[in-house]
Amino acid sequence: MYSLVIHGGAGDLSKKAIKELTEKTGITDLEKRYETALKECCELGEKVLKNNGSAKDAVLQCISFMENNYLFNAGKGSSANCKKKFRLEASIMNGKDGSYGACALINKVKNPIKLAEKIMSSKKVAKFIGGSHATYKLAKEYDLETVSPRYFRSKYRTKLNNINKHHNYGTVGAVALDTFGNIVAGTSTGGLFEKEKGRIGDTAIPNISTFADNKIGGISLTGKGEYIIKKAIAYDIIARMKYKNISMEKAIKEILPQLEKNNVGIIGIDAKTGKTSMNFNTKRMFRGNIENSKSLNNRKKQNIPNIAIW
Ligand code: ASP
């Protein structure tokens, strides 16, 4: 059994809004571009998991892929802060032992998720590193690709933010369960558009937006960072599952109606069943999932393909 679920951010980019954007930006086939990117991302992850690769590898490949794609607000295509500077962040967690790596205020590391993974896997004590210089130095030490801050700028994001500065959608995340029963979750973002100088959001914070425990499940969140931190949403879902012995589906059903509208997108995998969850209280969340278990037959019955994207 293996499963994978990805998100490309929650927000107000409904199909109708995308149509309008297409007209305003002159960028054709926007809806199709998102669909294709999400599908390719799922295929990448599926290839890893199908061949008995690790959940960590699947998450790294999926998130790096989206970080490299200008459509998403992570890596290339990130939103700038109020000083027009880029400050990216990411976190990753390994469900096998609860280890995590987190990094923030990045402006020269091409793939923040790779840096988060190196921090997680290293023997060093510090697991959350922030700051342009510190993260750059660390990336060099780990032989990761570094770039000029200009790399993160994209015409697409500039156009989007000119039309509506609240169009922040595009944070990315992935949760994978591999055939060995390991769960890994990761999240990466450029953060809110015009965010305050020095602001660090939820995406960088393990247990808040990124969580993994092989016995319970894995989660990645997107939405309004300050609200997600205030409500400790990832851990709230996990705690409900742990102490009430309920499924992830049920835990999310309990918590979602209590959350302020238009604030949150959640993806996750329940460790017991491998079932994926994708819930949000915004207009839309770009998302895709693969389930390779008993539920595959159910998907066939419901006419949902093995890889499904929305
Ligand atoms: N959570 C991210 C932040 O607040 C933004 C997002 O997920 O869209 O930085």
Short mmCIF file of C-alpha atoms and ligand atoms in Angstrom, two decimals:
data_model
loop_
_atom_site.label_atom_id
_atom_site.label_comp_id
_atom_site.label_asym_id
_atom_site.label_seq_id
_atom_site.Cartn_x
_atom_site.Cartn_y
_atom_site.Cartn_z
CA MET A 1 0.00 0.00 0.00
CA TYR A 2 1.16 3.52 -0.73
CA SER A 3 -0.49 6.89 -1.06
CA LEU A 4 0.34 10.46 -1.89
CA VAL A 5 -1.49 13.74 -1.57
CA ILE A 6 -0.30 17.16 -2.72
CA HIS A 7 -1.57 20.72 -2.55
CA GLY A 8 -0.66 23.80 -4.53
CA GLY A 9 -2.24 26.27 -2.12
CA ALA A 10 -5.71 27.23 -0.90
CA GLY A 11 -7.38 30.49 -1.85
CA ASP A 12 -9.92 32.17 -4.09
CA LEU A 13 -8.70 30.94 -7.47
CA SER A 14 -11.95 29.28 -8.49
CA LYS A 15 -12.31 28.09 -12.07
CA LYS A 16 -14.31 31.26 -12.74
CA ALA A 17 -11.56 33.45 -11.24
CA ILE A 18 -8.97 31.66 -13.36
CA LYS A 19 -11.00 32.42 -16.46
CA GLU A 20 -11.04 36.10 -15.54
CA LEU A 21 -7.34 36.03 -14.83
CA THR A 22 -6.68 34.49 -18.21
CA GLU A 23 -8.46 37.42 -19.80
CA LYS A 24 -6.68 40.02 -17.66
CA THR A 25 -3.18 38.59 -17.84
CA GLY A 26 -3.31 37.32 -21.39
CA ILE A 27 -1.84 34.07 -20.14
CA THR A 28 -3.69 31.39 -22.01
CA ASP A 29 -4.74 27.98 -20.71
CA LEU A 30 -4.11 28.88 -17.08
CA GLU A 31 -6.50 26.24 -15.77
CA LYS A 32 -4.83 23.66 -18.00
CA ARG A 33 -1.37 24.76 -16.86
CA TYR A 34 -2.30 24.16 -13.21
CA GLU A 35 -3.89 20.81 -14.06
CA THR A 36 -0.83 19.69 -15.99
CA ALA A 37 1.57 20.76 -13.26
CA LEU A 38 -0.41 19.00 -10.53
CA LYS A 39 -0.71 15.86 -12.64
CA GLU A 40 2.99 15.77 -13.45
CA CYS A 41 3.75 16.29 -9.79
CA CYS A 42 1.56 13.33 -8.78
CA GLU A 43 3.14 11.18 -11.47
CA LEU A 44 6.61 12.00 -10.14
CA GLY A 45 5.59 10.99 -6.64
CA GLU A 46 3.80 7.88 -7.80
CA LYS A 47 6.88 6.72 -9.71
CA VAL A 48 8.93 6.89 -6.51
CA LEU A 49 6.36 5.12 -4.33
CA LYS A 50 5.44 2.45 -6.88
CA ASN A 51 9.08 1.41 -7.11
CA ASN A 52 9.34 1.07 -3.33
CA GLY A 53 11.10 4.40 -3.00
CA SER A 54 10.85 6.30 0.28
CA ALA A 55 8.10 8.69 1.34
CA LYS A 56 10.86 11.24 1.94
CA ASP A 57 12.02 10.98 -1.65
CA ALA A 58 8.47 11.32 -2.96
CA VAL A 59 7.85 14.43 -0.86
CA LEU A 60 11.18 15.99 -1.86
CA GLN A 61 10.58 15.35 -5.54
CA CYS A 62 7.00 16.63 -5.50
CA ILE A 63 7.75 19.78 -3.54
CA SER A 64 10.93 20.58 -5.50
CA PHE A 65 8.94 20.17 -8.71
CA MET A 66 6.35 22.71 -7.55
CA GLU A 67 9.06 25.02 -6.18
CA ASN A 68 10.60 25.04 -9.67
CA ASN A 69 7.28 25.90 -11.31
CA TYR A 70 6.37 29.61 -11.55
CA LEU A 71 2.67 28.81 -11.07
CA PHE A 72 3.15 28.22 -7.37
CA ASN A 73 4.03 30.58 -4.55
CA ALA A 74 7.12 28.63 -3.51
CA GLY A 75 10.64 28.74 -4.93
CA LYS A 76 10.43 30.31 -8.42
CA GLY A 77 7.24 32.37 -8.54
CA SER A 78 7.21 33.28 -4.84
CA SER A 79 5.43 36.37 -3.53
CA ALA A 80 7.59 39.29 -2.42
CA ASN A 81 7.37 40.98 0.99
CA CYS A 82 6.52 44.65 1.66
CA LYS A 83 10.09 45.64 0.76
CA LYS A 84 9.80 43.74 -2.53
CA LYS A 85 12.26 41.16 -1.21
CA PHE A 86 11.88 37.41 -1.24
CA ARG A 87 11.90 35.51 2.04
CA LEU A 88 10.98 31.87 1.58
CA GLU A 89 10.36 29.15 4.13
CA ALA A 90 9.82 25.39 4.35
CA SER A 91 9.57 22.49 6.77
CA ILE A 92 9.60 18.70 6.63
CA MET A 93 8.83 15.97 9.16
CA ASN A 94 9.61 12.26 9.20
CA GLY A 95 6.93 10.05 10.74
CA LYS A 96 9.38 7.29 11.62
CA ASP A 97 10.96 9.17 14.50
CA GLY A 98 9.30 12.59 14.54
CA SER A 99 12.48 14.26 13.33
CA TYR A 100 12.00 17.55 11.52
CA GLY A 101 13.89 20.27 9.69
CA ALA A 102 12.75 23.84 9.18
CA CYS A 103 14.13 26.97 7.53
CA ALA A 104 12.92 30.53 7.04
CA LEU A 105 13.88 33.95 5.65
CA ILE A 106 15.58 32.30 2.68
CA ASN A 107 16.51 34.33 -0.39
CA LYS A 108 19.30 32.42 -2.10
CA VAL A 109 18.49 28.73 -1.81
CA LYS A 110 16.76 27.42 -4.91
CA ASN A 111 14.78 24.67 -3.16
CA PRO A 112 13.99 25.46 0.48
CA ILE A 113 12.48 22.00 1.01
CA LYS A 114 15.84 20.40 0.22
CA LEU A 115 17.50 22.58 2.82
CA ALA A 116 14.81 21.64 5.36
CA GLU A 117 15.55 17.97 4.65
CA LYS A 118 19.30 18.44 5.11
CA ILE A 119 18.67 20.17 8.43
CA MET A 120 16.41 17.28 9.48
CA SER A 121 18.90 14.58 8.50
CA SER A 122 22.01 16.28 9.85
CA LYS A 123 23.54 15.33 13.19
CA LYS A 124 23.64 18.99 14.20
CA VAL A 125 21.48 20.10 17.12
CA ALA A 126 19.70 23.07 15.50
CA LYS A 127 16.62 22.03 13.54
CA PHE A 128 15.14 25.42 12.64
CA ILE A 129 17.47 27.80 10.84
CA GLY A 130 16.48 31.30 9.74
CA GLY A 131 18.12 34.19 7.92
CA SER A 132 19.44 34.92 4.47
CA HIS A 133 23.11 34.46 5.30
CA ALA A 134 22.76 31.43 7.60
CA THR A 135 20.57 29.52 5.15
CA TYR A 136 22.86 30.40 2.21
CA LYS A 137 25.93 29.21 4.11
CA LEU A 138 24.21 25.99 5.10
CA ALA A 139 23.05 25.32 1.54
CA LYS A 140 26.65 25.70 0.36
CA GLU A 141 27.83 23.32 3.08
CA TYR A 142 25.29 20.73 1.92
CA ASP A 143 26.07 21.29 -1.74
CA LEU A 144 22.58 22.52 -2.59
CA GLU A 145 21.90 24.79 -5.54
CA THR A 146 21.99 28.49 -4.67
CA VAL A 147 20.62 31.35 -6.80
CA SER A 148 20.49 35.12 -6.94
CA PRO A 149 17.35 36.51 -5.16
CA ARG A 150 16.18 37.73 -8.59
CA TYR A 151 15.63 34.09 -9.58
CA PHE A 152 12.45 33.92 -7.46
CA ARG A 153 10.75 36.76 -9.32
CA SER A 154 8.21 35.74 -11.99
CA LYS A 155 6.15 37.77 -14.41
CA TYR A 156 3.15 35.62 -13.57
CA ARG A 157 3.19 36.36 -9.82
CA THR A 158 3.74 40.07 -10.49
CA LYS A 159 0.72 40.12 -12.79
CA LEU A 160 -1.39 38.24 -10.25
CA ASN A 161 -0.49 40.56 -7.41
CA ASN A 162 -1.11 43.62 -9.58
CA ILE A 163 -4.64 42.41 -10.23
CA ASN A 164 -5.36 41.45 -6.64
CA LYS A 165 -2.77 41.63 -3.93
CA HIS A 166 -4.67 39.13 -1.85
CA HIS A 167 -4.09 36.44 -4.46
CA ASN A 168 -1.62 34.51 -2.38
CA TYR A 169 -2.52 31.03 -3.42
CA GLY A 170 0.26 28.77 -4.39
CA THR A 171 1.94 27.52 -1.22
CA VAL A 172 2.84 23.88 -1.84
CA GLY A 173 2.79 20.74 0.25
CA ALA A 174 2.99 16.97 0.00
CA VAL A 175 2.35 14.01 2.26
CA ALA A 176 3.43 10.49 1.27
CA LEU A 177 3.05 7.00 2.72
CA ASP A 178 5.53 4.50 1.29
CA THR A 179 5.29 0.72 0.99
CA PHE A 180 7.35 0.37 4.19
CA GLY A 181 4.72 2.23 6.20
CA ASN A 182 6.71 5.44 6.55
CA ILE A 183 4.95 8.79 6.36
CA VAL A 184 6.68 12.07 5.52
CA ALA A 185 5.09 15.51 5.19
CA GLY A 186 6.53 18.76 3.82
CA THR A 187 5.39 22.32 3.07
CA SER A 188 7.07 25.24 1.26
CA THR A 189 6.08 28.85 0.53
CA GLY A 190 7.10 32.34 -0.47
CA GLY A 191 4.64 33.53 2.20
CA LEU A 192 1.92 36.15 2.09
CA PHE A 193 2.30 38.91 -0.49
CA GLU A 194 3.65 42.14 1.03
CA LYS A 195 4.20 40.41 4.36
CA GLU A 196 6.05 42.38 7.01
CA LYS A 197 9.81 42.43 7.00
CA GLY A 198 11.08 39.54 9.11
CA ARG A 199 7.69 37.80 9.20
CA ILE A 200 7.82 34.01 9.48
CA GLY A 201 4.59 32.14 8.82
CA ASP A 202 3.11 28.77 9.67
CA THR A 203 4.74 26.92 6.78
CA ALA A 204 8.09 26.84 8.51
CA ILE A 205 6.69 25.50 11.76
CA PRO A 206 6.58 21.74 12.37
CA ASN A 207 3.50 20.50 14.30
CA ILE A 208 1.58 23.58 13.15
CA SER A 209 1.54 23.19 9.37
CA THR A 210 3.65 20.11 8.77
CA PHE A 211 3.25 16.94 10.79
CA ALA A 212 4.10 13.24 10.42
CA ASP A 213 3.85 10.22 12.71
CA ASN A 214 3.89 6.71 11.21
CA LYS A 215 1.35 5.53 13.79
CA ILE A 216 -1.14 8.36 13.32
CA GLY A 217 -0.72 10.17 10.00
CA GLY A 218 0.78 13.07 8.10
CA ILE A 219 -0.51 16.57 7.37
CA SER A 220 0.42 19.67 5.36
CA LEU A 221 -1.49 22.94 5.62
CA THR A 222 -1.96 26.08 3.56
CA GLY A 223 -3.86 29.28 4.29
CA LYS A 224 -3.52 32.33 6.52
CA GLY A 225 -0.39 31.68 8.50
CA GLU A 226 -1.12 33.67 11.64
CA TYR A 227 -4.53 32.00 11.98
CA ILE A 228 -3.08 28.51 11.46
CA ILE A 229 -0.45 29.15 14.14
CA LYS A 230 -3.05 30.52 16.56
CA LYS A 231 -5.19 27.42 16.17
CA ALA A 232 -2.28 24.89 15.99
CA ILE A 233 -4.35 23.17 13.34
CA ALA A 234 -2.12 20.26 12.26
CA TYR A 235 -1.57 19.14 15.81
CA ASP A 236 -5.20 19.68 16.74
CA ILE A 237 -6.23 17.19 14.03
CA ILE A 238 -3.55 14.72 15.12
CA ALA A 239 -4.45 15.07 18.82
CA ARG A 240 -8.10 14.34 18.07
CA MET A 241 -7.06 11.20 16.16
CA LYS A 242 -4.68 10.14 18.91
CA TYR A 243 -6.80 10.71 21.99
CA LYS A 244 -10.26 10.00 20.58
CA ASN A 245 -9.08 7.15 18.39
CA ILE A 246 -10.89 8.51 15.34
CA SER A 247 -9.96 8.65 11.65
CA MET A 248 -8.34 11.68 10.05
CA GLU A 249 -11.48 12.16 7.99
CA LYS A 250 -13.56 12.41 11.16
CA ALA A 251 -11.05 14.66 12.95
CA ILE A 252 -11.04 17.10 10.03
CA LYS A 253 -14.84 17.00 9.87
CA GLU A 254 -14.94 17.98 13.54
CA ILE A 255 -12.49 20.84 13.32
CA LEU A 256 -13.20 22.43 9.93
CA PRO A 257 -16.63 23.92 10.74
CA GLN A 258 -15.11 25.56 13.82
CA LEU A 259 -12.52 27.43 11.77
CA GLU A 260 -13.00 30.90 10.29
CA LYS A 261 -14.04 30.75 6.64
CA ASN A 262 -11.54 31.36 3.85
CA ASN A 263 -8.54 30.65 6.01
CA VAL A 264 -7.43 27.06 5.67
CA GLY A 265 -6.58 24.18 3.34
CA ILE A 266 -5.61 20.76 4.70
CA ILE A 267 -4.15 17.63 3.10
CA GLY A 268 -3.26 14.47 4.96
CA ILE A 269 -2.89 10.70 5.09
CA ASP A 270 -4.36 8.49 7.80
CA ALA A 271 -1.66 5.97 8.81
CA LYS A 272 -4.14 3.21 9.64
CA THR A 273 -5.86 3.09 6.26
CA GLY A 274 -3.60 5.03 3.89
CA LYS A 275 -6.64 7.12 3.04
CA THR A 276 -5.94 10.66 1.87
CA SER A 277 -7.85 13.76 3.00
CA MET A 278 -8.16 17.06 1.11
CA ASN A 279 -10.36 19.66 2.79
CA PHE A 280 -10.53 23.44 2.70
CA ASN A 281 -12.78 26.33 3.63
CA THR A 282 -11.55 28.64 0.86
CA LYS A 283 -13.03 28.76 -2.64
CA ARG A 284 -10.54 26.24 -3.92
CA MET A 285 -7.41 24.34 -3.09
CA PHE A 286 -5.21 23.07 -5.89
CA ARG A 287 -4.74 19.43 -5.05
CA GLY A 288 -4.11 15.93 -6.25
CA ASN A 289 -3.95 12.46 -4.75
CA ILE A 290 -3.07 8.87 -5.41
CA GLU A 291 -4.30 5.97 -3.38
CA ASN A 292 -3.05 2.51 -4.05
CA SER A 293 -4.91 0.27 -1.67
CA LYS A 294 -8.36 -1.23 -1.31
CA SER A 295 -9.76 2.21 -2.01
CA LEU A 296 -8.44 1.94 -5.54
CA ASN A 297 -11.44 -0.26 -6.38
CA ASN A 298 -13.75 2.35 -4.91
CA ARG A 299 -12.08 4.99 -7.04
CA LYS A 300 -12.70 2.88 -10.12
CA LYS A 301 -16.36 2.49 -9.17
CA GLN A 302 -16.70 6.23 -8.72
CA ASN A 303 -14.82 6.84 -11.94
CA ILE A 304 -11.97 8.64 -10.17
CA PRO A 305 -8.69 7.89 -11.90
CA ASN A 306 -5.71 6.51 -9.96
CA ILE A 307 -4.22 9.98 -10.05
CA ALA A 308 -6.88 12.60 -9.43
CA ILE A 309 -6.39 16.36 -9.50
CA TRP A 310 -8.65 19.28 -8.72
N1 ASP B 1 0.44 29.79 4.93
C1 ASP B 1 1.19 30.67 4.09
C2 ASP B 1 1.65 31.86 4.91
O1 ASP B 1 0.89 32.36 5.70
C3 ASP B 1 0.42 31.16 2.88
C4 ASP B 1 -0.40 30.13 2.15
O2 ASP B 1 -0.49 28.98 2.53
O3 ASP B 1 -1.00 30.52 1.12
O4 ASP B 1 2.75 32.29 4.73
#
